[in-house]
PDB file of N, CA and C in Angstrom:
ATOM      1  N   UNK A1466      -7.392 -55.736 -11.777  1.00  0.00           N
ATOM      2  CA  UNK A1466      -6.701 -56.765 -11.029  1.00  0.00           C
ATOM      3  C   UNK A1466      -6.319 -56.164  -9.682  1.00  0.00           C
ATOM      4  N   UNK A1467      -6.573 -56.892  -8.639  1.00  0.00           N
ATOM      5  CA  UNK A1467      -6.235 -56.396  -7.307  1.00  0.00           C
ATOM      6  C   UNK A1467      -4.721 -56.461  -7.093  1.00  0.00           C
ATOM      7  N   UNK A1468      -4.275 -55.666  -6.160  1.00  0.00           N
ATOM      8  CA  UNK A1468      -2.840 -55.637  -5.854  1.00  0.00           C
ATOM      9  C   UNK A1468      -2.378 -56.999  -5.333  1.00  0.00           C
ATOM     10  N   UNK A1469      -3.243 -57.669  -4.583  1.00  0.00           N
ATOM     11  CA  UNK A1469      -2.890 -58.992  -4.060  1.00  0.00           C
ATOM     12  C   UNK A1469      -2.700 -60.007  -5.159  1.00  0.00           C
ATOM     13  N   UNK A1470      -3.599 -59.977  -6.161  1.00  0.00           N
ATOM     14  CA  UNK A1470      -3.470 -60.895  -7.297  1.00  0.00           C
ATOM     15  C   UNK A1470      -2.198 -60.609  -8.080  1.00  0.00           C
ATOM     16  N   UNK A1471      -1.928 -59.328  -8.296  1.00  0.00           N
ATOM     17  CA  UNK A1471      -0.736 -58.945  -9.051  1.00  0.00           C
ATOM     18  C   UNK A1471       0.526 -59.415  -8.335  1.00  0.00           C
ATOM     19  N   UNK A1472       0.554 -59.242  -7.015  1.00  0.00           N
ATOM     20  CA  UNK A1472       1.713 -59.675  -6.236  1.00  0.00           C
ATOM     21  C   UNK A1472       1.860 -61.198  -6.266  1.00  0.00           C
ATOM     22  N   UNK A1473       0.738 -61.904  -6.174  1.00  0.00           N
ATOM     23  CA  UNK A1473       0.793 -63.365  -6.204  1.00  0.00           C
ATOM     24  C   UNK A1473       1.304 -63.876  -7.545  1.00  0.00           C
ATOM     25  N   UNK A1474       0.871 -63.241  -8.621  1.00  0.00           N
ATOM     26  CA  UNK A1474       1.328 -63.664  -9.946  1.00  0.00           C
ATOM     27  C   UNK A1474       2.817 -63.360 -10.133  1.00  0.00           C
ATOM     28  N   UNK A1475       3.238 -62.199  -9.644  1.00  0.00           N
ATOM     29  CA  UNK A1475       4.657 -61.849  -9.735  1.00  0.00           C
ATOM     30  C   UNK A1475       5.503 -62.815  -8.914  1.00  0.00           C
ATOM     31  N   UNK A1476       5.006 -63.202  -7.744  1.00  0.00           N
ATOM     32  CA  UNK A1476       5.738 -64.146  -6.900  1.00  0.00           C
ATOM     33  C   UNK A1476       5.831 -65.512  -7.572  1.00  0.00           C
ATOM     34  N   UNK A1477       4.740 -65.946  -8.187  1.00  0.00           N
ATOM     35  CA  UNK A1477       4.752 -67.244  -8.864  1.00  0.00           C
ATOM     36  C   UNK A1477       5.729 -67.218 -10.039  1.00  0.00           C
ATOM     37  N   UNK A1478       5.760 -66.101 -10.761  1.00  0.00           N
ATOM     38  CA  UNK A1478       6.683 -65.997 -11.891  1.00  0.00           C
ATOM     39  C   UNK A1478       8.133 -66.003 -11.398  1.00  0.00           C
ATOM     40  N   UNK A1479       8.398 -65.283 -10.306  1.00  0.00           N
ATOM     41  CA  UNK A1479       9.754 -65.259  -9.741  1.00  0.00           C
ATOM     42  C   UNK A1479      10.168 -66.645  -9.255  1.00  0.00           C
ATOM     43  N   UNK A1480       9.227 -67.351  -8.642  1.00  0.00           N
ATOM     44  CA  UNK A1480       9.505 -68.716  -8.176  1.00  0.00           C
ATOM     45  C   UNK A1480       9.849 -69.614  -9.369  1.00  0.00           C
ATOM     46  N   UNK A1481       9.123 -69.436 -10.461  1.00  0.00           N
ATOM     47  CA  UNK A1481       9.386 -70.218 -11.664  1.00  0.00           C
ATOM     48  C   UNK A1481      10.754 -69.923 -12.247  1.00  0.00           C
ATOM     49  N   UNK A1482      11.128 -68.633 -12.252  1.00  0.00           N
ATOM     50  CA  UNK A1482      12.454 -68.271 -12.763  1.00  0.00           C
ATOM     51  C   UNK A1482      13.555 -68.872 -11.896  1.00  0.00           C
ATOM     52  N   UNK A1483      13.328 -68.862 -10.585  1.00  0.00           N
ATOM     53  CA  UNK A1483      14.326 -69.434  -9.677  1.00  0.00           C
ATOM     54  C   UNK A1483      14.454 -70.942  -9.889  1.00  0.00           C
ATOM     55  N   UNK A1484      13.327 -71.620 -10.059  1.00  0.00           N
ATOM     56  CA  UNK A1484      13.361 -73.069 -10.312  1.00  0.00           C
ATOM     57  C   UNK A1484      14.093 -73.368 -11.613  1.00  0.00           C
ATOM     58  N   UNK A1485      13.787 -72.591 -12.638  1.00  0.00           N
ATOM     59  CA  UNK A1485      14.435 -72.817 -13.934  1.00  0.00           C
ATOM     60  C   UNK A1485      15.946 -72.602 -13.816  1.00  0.00           C
ATOM     61  N   UNK A1486      16.347 -71.544 -13.123  1.00  0.00           N
ATOM     62  CA  UNK A1486      17.773 -71.264 -12.963  1.00  0.00           C
ATOM     63  C   UNK A1486      18.453 -72.361 -12.143  1.00  0.00           C
ATOM     64  N   UNK A1487      17.801 -72.816 -11.096  1.00  0.00           N
ATOM     65  CA  UNK A1487      18.373 -73.889 -10.276  1.00  0.00           C
ATOM     66  C   UNK A1487      18.503 -75.173 -11.091  1.00  0.00           C
ATOM     67  N   UNK A1488      17.486 -75.455 -11.884  1.00  0.00           N
ATOM     68  CA  UNK A1488      17.536 -76.643 -12.730  1.00  0.00           C
ATOM     69  C   UNK A1488      18.673 -76.576 -13.732  1.00  0.00           C
ATOM     70  N   UNK A1489      18.875 -75.393 -14.297  1.00  0.00           N
ATOM     71  CA  UNK A1489      19.985 -75.213 -15.238  1.00  0.00           C
ATOM     72  C   UNK A1489      21.325 -75.393 -14.548  1.00  0.00           C
ATOM     73  N   UNK A1490      21.428 -74.853 -13.344  1.00  0.00           N
ATOM     74  CA  UNK A1490      22.702 -74.898 -12.621  1.00  0.00           C
ATOM     75  C   UNK A1490      23.116 -76.330 -12.265  1.00  0.00           C
ATOM     76  N   UNK A1491      22.144 -77.164 -11.926  1.00  0.00           N
ATOM     77  CA  UNK A1491      22.493 -78.524 -11.509  1.00  0.00           C
ATOM     78  C   UNK A1491      22.236 -79.560 -12.602  1.00  0.00           C
ATOM     79  N   UNK A1492      21.749 -79.111 -13.748  1.00  0.00           N
ATOM     80  CA  UNK A1492      21.506 -80.039 -14.843  1.00  0.00           C
ATOM     81  C   UNK A1492      20.255 -80.877 -14.666  1.00  0.00           C
ATOM     82  N   UNK A1493      19.275 -80.369 -13.939  1.00  0.00           N
ATOM     83  CA  UNK A1493      18.036 -81.096 -13.681  1.00  0.00           C
ATOM     84  C   UNK A1493      16.955 -80.594 -14.655  1.00  0.00           C
ATOM     85  N   UNK A1494      16.693 -81.371 -15.674  1.00  0.00           N
ATOM     86  CA  UNK A1494      15.743 -80.969 -16.717  1.00  0.00           C
ATOM     87  C   UNK A1494      14.318 -80.858 -16.178  1.00  0.00           C
ATOM     88  N   UNK A1495      13.946 -81.745 -15.251  1.00  0.00           N
ATOM     89  CA  UNK A1495      12.593 -81.708 -14.682  1.00  0.00           C
ATOM     90  C   UNK A1495      12.358 -80.403 -13.933  1.00  0.00           C
ATOM     91  N   UNK A1496      13.332 -79.947 -13.162  1.00  0.00           N
ATOM     92  CA  UNK A1496      13.216 -78.711 -12.401  1.00  0.00           C
ATOM     93  C   UNK A1496      13.130 -77.510 -13.345  1.00  0.00           C
ATOM     94  N   UNK A1497      13.919 -77.535 -14.411  1.00  0.00           N
ATOM     95  CA  UNK A1497      13.846 -76.468 -15.405  1.00  0.00           C
ATOM     96  C   UNK A1497      12.452 -76.405 -16.018  1.00  0.00           C
ATOM     97  N   UNK A1498      11.903 -77.559 -16.343  1.00  0.00           N
ATOM     98  CA  UNK A1498      10.572 -77.617 -16.948  1.00  0.00           C
ATOM     99  C   UNK A1498       9.505 -77.127 -15.980  1.00  0.00           C
ATOM    100  N   UNK A1499       9.610 -77.511 -14.724  1.00  0.00           N
ATOM    101  CA  UNK A1499       8.660 -77.032 -13.709  1.00  0.00           C
ATOM    102  C   UNK A1499       8.722 -75.513 -13.600  1.00  0.00           C
ATOM    103  N   UNK A1500       9.912 -74.967 -13.638  1.00  0.00           N
ATOM    104  CA  UNK A1500      10.083 -73.513 -13.570  1.00  0.00           C
ATOM    105  C   UNK A1500       9.417 -72.813 -14.734  1.00  0.00           C
ATOM    106  N   UNK A1501       9.603 -73.362 -15.918  1.00  0.00           N
ATOM    107  CA  UNK A1501       8.962 -72.771 -17.100  1.00  0.00           C
ATOM    108  C   UNK A1501       7.442 -72.874 -16.995  1.00  0.00           C
ATOM    109  N   UNK A1502       6.949 -73.987 -16.468  1.00  0.00           N
ATOM    110  CA  UNK A1502       5.503 -74.178 -16.307  1.00  0.00           C
ATOM    111  C   UNK A1502       4.937 -73.184 -15.288  1.00  0.00           C
ATOM    112  N   UNK A1503       5.659 -72.948 -14.198  1.00  0.00           N
ATOM    113  CA  UNK A1503       5.212 -71.965 -13.204  1.00  0.00           C
ATOM    114  C   UNK A1503       5.122 -70.574 -13.821  1.00  0.00           C
ATOM    115  N   UNK A1504       6.109 -70.222 -14.626  1.00  0.00           N
ATOM    116  CA  UNK A1504       6.106 -68.918 -15.273  1.00  0.00           C
ATOM    117  C   UNK A1504       4.937 -68.787 -16.250  1.00  0.00           C
ATOM    118  N   UNK A1505       4.691 -69.829 -17.009  1.00  0.00           N
ATOM    119  CA  UNK A1505       3.588 -69.802 -17.975  1.00  0.00           C
ATOM    120  C   UNK A1505       2.246 -69.706 -17.261  1.00  0.00           C
ATOM    121  N   UNK A1506       2.099 -70.421 -16.160  1.00  0.00           N
ATOM    122  CA  UNK A1506       0.845 -70.367 -15.402  1.00  0.00           C
ATOM    123  C   UNK A1506       0.610 -68.963 -14.860  1.00  0.00           C
ATOM    124  N   UNK A1507       1.659 -68.325 -14.366  1.00  0.00           N
ATOM    125  CA  UNK A1507       1.532 -66.959 -13.855  1.00  0.00           C
ATOM    126  C   UNK A1507       1.122 -66.008 -14.971  1.00  0.00           C
ATOM    127  N   UNK A1508       1.702 -66.173 -16.161  1.00  0.00           N
ATOM    128  CA  UNK A1508       1.354 -65.325 -17.299  1.00  0.00           C
ATOM    129  C   UNK A1508      -0.106 -65.508 -17.699  1.00  0.00           C
ATOM    130  N   UNK A1509      -0.581 -66.741 -17.695  1.00  0.00           N
ATOM    131  CA  UNK A1509      -1.973 -67.023 -18.063  1.00  0.00           C
ATOM    132  C   UNK A1509      -2.926 -66.402 -17.045  1.00  0.00           C
ATOM    133  N   UNK A1510      -2.619 -66.559 -15.766  1.00  0.00           N
ATOM    134  CA  UNK A1510      -3.464 -65.990 -14.716  1.00  0.00           C
ATOM    135  C   UNK A1510      -3.513 -64.473 -14.823  1.00  0.00           C
ATOM    136  N   UNK A1511      -2.369 -63.867 -15.104  1.00  0.00           N
ATOM    137  CA  UNK A1511      -2.311 -62.417 -15.229  1.00  0.00           C
ATOM    138  C   UNK A1511      -3.117 -61.950 -16.439  1.00  0.00           C
ATOM    139  N   UNK A1512      -3.031 -62.660 -17.542  1.00  0.00           N
ATOM    140  CA  UNK A1512      -3.797 -62.299 -18.738  1.00  0.00           C
ATOM    141  C   UNK A1512      -5.292 -62.434 -18.484  1.00  0.00           C
ATOM    142  N   UNK A1513      -5.692 -63.458 -17.755  1.00  0.00           N
ATOM    143  CA  UNK A1513      -7.108 -63.645 -17.440  1.00  0.00           C
ATOM    144  C   UNK A1513      -7.618 -62.512 -16.562  1.00  0.00           C
ATOM    145  N   UNK A1514      -6.826 -62.100 -15.591  1.00  0.00           N
ATOM    146  CA  UNK A1514      -7.222 -60.992 -14.723  1.00  0.00           C
ATOM    147  C   UNK A1514      -7.343 -59.699 -15.525  1.00  0.00           C
ATOM    148  N   UNK A1515      -6.422 -59.470 -16.446  1.00  0.00           N
ATOM    149  CA  UNK A1515      -6.487 -58.266 -17.276  1.00  0.00           C
ATOM    150  C   UNK A1515      -7.724 -58.279 -18.165  1.00  0.00           C
ATOM    151  N   UNK A1516      -8.059 -59.435 -18.709  1.00  0.00           N
ATOM    152  CA  UNK A1516      -9.255 -59.547 -19.547  1.00  0.00           C
ATOM    153  C   UNK A1516     -10.511 -59.299 -18.717  1.00  0.00           C
ATOM    154  N   UNK A1517     -10.536 -59.824 -17.512  1.00  0.00           N
ATOM    155  CA  UNK A1517     -11.672 -59.609 -16.619  1.00  0.00           C
ATOM    156  C   UNK A1517     -11.826 -58.127 -16.293  1.00  0.00           C
ATOM    157  N   UNK A1518     -10.707 -57.457 -16.019  1.00  0.00           N
ATOM    158  CA  UNK A1518     -10.753 -56.024 -15.724  1.00  0.00           C
ATOM    159  C   UNK A1518     -11.223 -55.227 -16.934  1.00  0.00           C
ATOM    160  N   UNK A1519     -10.775 -55.618 -18.120  1.00  0.00           N
ATOM    161  CA  UNK A1519     -11.183 -54.918 -19.341  1.00  0.00           C
ATOM    162  C   UNK A1519     -12.686 -55.090 -19.573  1.00  0.00           C
ATOM    163  N   UNK A1520     -13.201 -56.267 -19.295  1.00  0.00           N
ATOM    164  CA  UNK A1520     -14.641 -56.505 -19.458  1.00  0.00           C
ATOM    165  C   UNK A1520     -15.433 -55.652 -18.476  1.00  0.00           C
ATOM    166  N   UNK A1521     -14.965 -55.551 -17.239  1.00  0.00           N
ATOM    167  CA  UNK A1521     -15.642 -54.722 -16.248  1.00  0.00           C
ATOM    168  C   UNK A1521     -15.662 -53.269 -16.710  1.00  0.00           C
ATOM    169  N   UNK A1522     -14.529 -52.782 -17.217  1.00  0.00           N
ATOM    170  CA  UNK A1522     -14.438 -51.403 -17.677  1.00  0.00           C
ATOM    171  C   UNK A1522     -15.349 -51.153 -18.875  1.00  0.00           C
ATOM    172  N   UNK A1523     -15.473 -52.139 -19.747  1.00  0.00           N
ATOM    173  CA  UNK A1523     -16.317 -51.994 -20.936  1.00  0.00           C
ATOM    174  C   UNK A1523     -17.783 -51.865 -20.564  1.00  0.00           C
ATOM    175  N   UNK A1524     -18.199 -52.558 -19.518  1.00  0.00           N
ATOM    176  CA  UNK A1524     -19.610 -52.526 -19.129  1.00  0.00           C
ATOM    177  C   UNK A1524     -19.939 -51.333 -18.229  1.00  0.00           C
ATOM    178  N   UNK A1525     -18.931 -50.655 -17.704  1.00  0.00           N
ATOM    179  CA  UNK A1525     -19.178 -49.471 -16.880  1.00  0.00           C
ATOM    180  C   UNK A1525     -19.648 -48.298 -17.731  1.00  0.00           C
ATOM    181  N   UNK A1526     -19.076 -48.178 -18.919  1.00  0.00           N
ATOM    182  CA  UNK A1526     -19.307 -46.996 -19.760  1.00  0.00           C
ATOM    183  C   UNK A1526     -20.449 -47.147 -20.623  1.00  0.00           C
TER     184      UNK A1526
END
């Protein structure tokens, strides 16, 4: 995974955590849900990148 991808995924996860916290603070369920969805999307993207890297490493050897 490139450093840029890793940073983008971390930023998306942080944005999701902030949305979830803001939603909790003001009682906005939709915002909380969006925050959780952003975090889940970042996790999925990161897992896909790790799987891609593992496949590349497997075919090198």
